[in-house]
């Protein structure tokens, strides 16, 4: 039987991810410092954490993940439409596993005068766990896939605030565990979340090619 580890989300909610859902004003330097501090902490956990997806034989040589420089232009205030009747479905993964999700709503944001949309999902089992009740999930593909970023897409975590808008911060976009280790089972972003846009923000591929 093939050994598969379920990939849900990388870490418990970070302070930065929660702050990202507010409209709190910060300077560019403050924002950059926040993002970089978060990344340094993540690198430590990836190298030394008990639940790191980095394979044991790669841990010794691992130093840090690869990222785009923090770019406040990729922190978007998006309009948020909740669906009155959330459709439940089984999301495809990199294995035969089919976790149940609901299509919770849709966000729309503007980048360089063009409007883009992304579906927002909710993991039915995850939201039953304490601390995750308001968790929302945005898996997406973009035009950097397979080149600068992981070919299987990236993830964003957002949170239900009750407002008619959400902050979508692509600087916090992260790779699924499958980007580091084939033993994991990870959601595949639905086709509806294929952005015709180069999202040059957030996490890159672990091993850059030149």
Tab-separated table of C-alpha atoms in Angstrom:
chain	number	residue	atom	x	y	z
A	1	UNK	CA	0.000	0.000	0.000
A	2	UNK	CA	1.381	3.374	-0.995
A	3	UNK	CA	2.300	5.587	1.948
A	4	UNK	CA	0.508	8.913	1.640
A	5	UNK	CA	0.408	11.796	4.088
A	6	UNK	CA	-2.516	14.159	3.834
A	7	UNK	CA	-1.587	17.761	3.149
A	8	UNK	CA	-4.091	20.151	4.682
A	9	UNK	CA	-2.234	23.361	5.452
A	10	UNK	CA	1.338	24.162	6.252
A	11	UNK	CA	1.212	25.791	9.644
A	12	UNK	CA	-1.227	27.003	12.228
A	13	UNK	CA	-2.564	30.456	11.455
A	14	UNK	CA	0.176	33.023	11.727
A	15	UNK	CA	-0.209	36.502	13.159
A	16	UNK	CA	0.692	37.934	9.768
A	17	UNK	CA	-2.006	35.936	7.992
A	18	UNK	CA	-4.591	37.244	10.426
A	19	UNK	CA	-3.318	40.810	10.165
A	20	UNK	CA	-3.539	40.482	6.393
A	21	UNK	CA	-7.323	40.333	6.688
A	22	UNK	CA	-7.494	43.816	8.161
A	23	UNK	CA	-7.078	47.192	6.561
A	24	UNK	CA	-4.498	48.244	9.120
A	25	UNK	CA	-2.203	50.784	7.507
A	26	UNK	CA	1.512	50.097	7.568
A	27	UNK	CA	4.437	51.628	5.751
A	28	UNK	CA	6.143	49.701	2.979
A	29	UNK	CA	9.176	49.086	5.189
A	30	UNK	CA	7.002	47.853	8.084
A	31	UNK	CA	5.099	45.540	5.770
A	32	UNK	CA	8.311	44.165	4.234
A	33	UNK	CA	9.745	43.567	7.702
A	34	UNK	CA	6.601	41.680	8.774
A	35	UNK	CA	6.676	39.435	5.723
A	36	UNK	CA	10.401	38.724	5.996
A	37	UNK	CA	10.129	37.920	9.706
A	38	UNK	CA	7.344	35.474	8.940
A	39	UNK	CA	9.458	33.838	6.242
A	40	UNK	CA	12.467	33.435	8.526
A	41	UNK	CA	10.289	31.683	11.090
A	42	UNK	CA	8.896	29.406	8.414
A	43	UNK	CA	12.409	28.525	7.219
A	44	UNK	CA	13.345	27.492	10.760
A	45	UNK	CA	10.290	25.267	11.025
A	46	UNK	CA	10.960	23.742	7.622
A	47	UNK	CA	14.522	22.856	8.625
A	48	UNK	CA	13.996	21.728	12.207
A	49	UNK	CA	10.266	21.183	12.755
A	50	UNK	CA	8.928	17.719	13.528
A	51	UNK	CA	6.266	18.074	10.835
A	52	UNK	CA	8.438	19.581	8.104
A	53	UNK	CA	7.745	18.101	4.645
A	54	UNK	CA	11.405	18.422	3.653
A	55	UNK	CA	12.765	14.905	3.163
A	56	UNK	CA	15.246	13.758	5.794
A	57	UNK	CA	18.042	13.388	3.269
A	58	UNK	CA	17.597	17.031	2.197
A	59	UNK	CA	17.326	18.583	5.666
A	60	UNK	CA	21.069	18.950	6.197
A	61	UNK	CA	21.538	20.965	3.019
A	62	UNK	CA	18.343	22.966	3.376
A	63	UNK	CA	18.760	26.619	4.354
A	64	UNK	CA	15.664	28.499	3.245
A	65	UNK	CA	12.777	28.566	0.816
A	66	UNK	CA	12.767	30.718	-2.305
A	67	UNK	CA	10.501	33.764	-2.448
A	68	UNK	CA	9.713	36.795	-4.513
A	69	UNK	CA	10.550	40.024	-2.712
A	70	UNK	CA	7.568	41.345	-0.725
A	71	UNK	CA	5.470	43.517	-3.019
A	72	UNK	CA	2.591	45.512	-1.493
A	73	UNK	CA	1.019	45.785	-4.965
A	74	UNK	CA	0.095	42.125	-4.677
A	75	UNK	CA	-1.808	42.749	-1.454
A	76	UNK	CA	-5.305	43.236	-2.857
A	77	UNK	CA	-8.550	44.383	-1.332
A	78	UNK	CA	-11.056	42.156	-3.108
A	79	UNK	CA	-14.842	42.281	-3.200
A	80	UNK	CA	-16.317	39.174	-1.613
A	81	UNK	CA	-19.516	37.466	-2.721
A	82	UNK	CA	-20.803	34.662	-0.499
A	83	UNK	CA	-22.990	32.053	-2.120
A	84	UNK	CA	-26.381	31.580	-0.467
A	85	UNK	CA	-26.269	27.836	-1.007
A	86	UNK	CA	-22.739	26.506	-0.893
A	87	UNK	CA	-22.238	23.598	-3.279
A	88	UNK	CA	-20.412	20.629	-1.771
A	89	UNK	CA	-18.046	18.628	-3.960
A	90	UNK	CA	-15.033	16.320	-3.821
A	91	UNK	CA	-11.837	18.159	-4.693
A	92	UNK	CA	-9.247	16.368	-6.791
A	93	UNK	CA	-5.867	15.779	-5.218
A	94	UNK	CA	-2.483	14.471	-6.291
A	95	UNK	CA	-3.605	11.005	-5.137
A	96	UNK	CA	-6.902	9.105	-5.128
A	97	UNK	CA	-8.006	10.975	-2.005
A	98	UNK	CA	-11.100	13.149	-2.530
A	99	UNK	CA	-11.696	15.512	0.411
A	100	UNK	CA	-15.047	17.257	0.698
A	101	UNK	CA	-15.133	21.007	0.172
A	102	UNK	CA	-17.831	23.616	-0.235
A	103	UNK	CA	-17.763	26.374	-2.838
A	104	UNK	CA	-18.145	29.151	-0.296
A	105	UNK	CA	-17.989	32.239	-2.490
A	106	UNK	CA	-15.963	34.320	-4.918
A	107	UNK	CA	-13.546	37.237	-4.687
A	108	UNK	CA	-12.797	39.804	-7.374
A	109	UNK	CA	-9.711	42.009	-7.457
A	110	UNK	CA	-8.050	44.424	-9.852
A	111	UNK	CA	-4.470	44.208	-11.081
A	112	UNK	CA	-3.112	46.657	-13.631
A	113	UNK	CA	-6.620	47.805	-14.527
A	114	UNK	CA	-7.887	44.274	-15.196
A	115	UNK	CA	-10.390	42.438	-13.015
A	116	UNK	CA	-9.745	38.855	-11.931
A	117	UNK	CA	-11.784	36.435	-9.853
A	118	UNK	CA	-11.043	33.435	-7.665
A	119	UNK	CA	-13.376	30.931	-6.072
A	120	UNK	CA	-13.187	30.602	-2.296
A	121	UNK	CA	-13.539	27.156	-0.724
A	122	UNK	CA	-14.035	25.675	2.710
A	123	UNK	CA	-12.778	22.282	3.851
A	124	UNK	CA	-15.747	20.541	5.483
A	125	UNK	CA	-13.686	18.533	7.964
A	126	UNK	CA	-11.165	21.240	8.788
A	127	UNK	CA	-13.757	23.817	9.882
A	128	UNK	CA	-15.005	21.378	12.529
A	129	UNK	CA	-11.678	21.737	14.358
A	130	UNK	CA	-11.266	24.391	17.074
A	131	UNK	CA	-9.580	27.494	15.699
A	132	UNK	CA	-10.427	26.726	12.073
A	133	UNK	CA	-14.138	27.569	12.089
A	134	UNK	CA	-13.676	30.681	9.931
A	135	UNK	CA	-10.923	29.354	7.719
A	136	UNK	CA	-11.322	29.778	3.959
A	137	UNK	CA	-9.087	28.350	1.249
A	138	UNK	CA	-8.018	29.717	-2.137
A	139	UNK	CA	-5.894	27.329	-4.223
A	140	UNK	CA	-4.792	28.882	-7.516
A	141	UNK	CA	-2.681	28.500	-10.618
A	142	UNK	CA	-1.081	31.391	-12.500
A	143	UNK	CA	1.216	31.997	-15.445
A	144	UNK	CA	4.380	31.470	-13.391
A	145	UNK	CA	3.513	27.793	-12.758
A	146	UNK	CA	6.249	25.354	-13.717
A	147	UNK	CA	8.674	28.172	-14.502
A	148	UNK	CA	9.310	30.298	-11.445
A	149	UNK	CA	6.771	28.646	-9.153
A	150	UNK	CA	5.623	25.117	-8.351
A	151	UNK	CA	3.791	23.542	-11.282
A	152	UNK	CA	0.978	22.230	-9.106
A	153	UNK	CA	-0.187	25.679	-8.035
A	154	UNK	CA	-0.095	27.551	-4.748
A	155	UNK	CA	-2.419	28.149	-1.805
A	156	UNK	CA	-3.783	31.117	0.133
A	157	UNK	CA	-5.474	31.018	3.531
A	158	UNK	CA	-8.088	33.674	4.265
A	159	UNK	CA	-10.612	34.149	7.043
A	160	UNK	CA	-14.292	34.943	7.231
A	161	UNK	CA	-14.683	38.383	8.756
A	162	UNK	CA	-18.320	39.058	7.870
A	163	UNK	CA	-17.317	41.993	5.646
A	164	UNK	CA	-18.135	42.392	1.964
A	165	UNK	CA	-14.440	42.461	1.115
A	166	UNK	CA	-11.360	40.355	1.835
A	167	UNK	CA	-7.654	41.100	1.736
A	168	UNK	CA	-6.012	38.730	-0.738
A	169	UNK	CA	-2.278	38.903	-0.053
A	170	UNK	CA	-0.350	36.992	-2.683
A	171	UNK	CA	2.879	37.682	-0.780
A	172	UNK	CA	1.594	34.979	1.578
A	173	UNK	CA	0.980	32.441	-1.204
A	174	UNK	CA	2.632	29.154	-0.281
A	175	UNK	CA	3.382	25.817	-1.847
A	176	UNK	CA	1.555	22.618	-0.938
A	177	UNK	CA	3.631	19.948	0.768
A	178	UNK	CA	3.752	18.050	-2.534
A	179	UNK	CA	6.182	20.666	-3.805
A	180	UNK	CA	8.744	19.276	-1.341
A	181	UNK	CA	7.909	15.600	-0.980
A	182	UNK	CA	5.946	13.192	-3.198
A	183	UNK	CA	4.568	11.236	-0.231
A	184	UNK	CA	1.939	13.906	0.460
A	185	UNK	CA	-1.590	14.153	-0.912
A	186	UNK	CA	-2.454	17.737	-1.859
A	187	UNK	CA	-5.475	19.511	-3.352
A	188	UNK	CA	-5.252	20.415	-7.036
A	189	UNK	CA	-6.517	23.943	-7.745
A	190	UNK	CA	-9.805	23.739	-9.663
A	191	UNK	CA	-9.750	25.044	-13.226
A	192	UNK	CA	-11.914	28.010	-12.216
A	193	UNK	CA	-8.932	29.325	-10.239
A	194	UNK	CA	-6.496	29.434	-13.145
A	195	UNK	CA	-5.372	33.065	-13.287
A	196	UNK	CA	-4.302	34.490	-16.644
A	197	UNK	CA	-1.778	36.554	-14.773
A	198	UNK	CA	1.799	36.257	-13.555
A	199	UNK	CA	1.594	36.381	-9.779
A	200	UNK	CA	5.180	37.351	-8.987
A	201	UNK	CA	4.646	37.245	-5.261
A	202	UNK	CA	4.866	34.688	-2.498
A	203	UNK	CA	6.747	31.425	-2.602
A	204	UNK	CA	8.732	30.181	-5.594
A	205	UNK	CA	9.867	26.674	-6.445
A	206	UNK	CA	12.124	25.090	-3.850
A	207	UNK	CA	14.889	24.467	-6.370
A	208	UNK	CA	15.273	27.267	-8.890
A	209	UNK	CA	16.533	26.391	-12.355
A	210	UNK	CA	18.740	28.712	-14.345
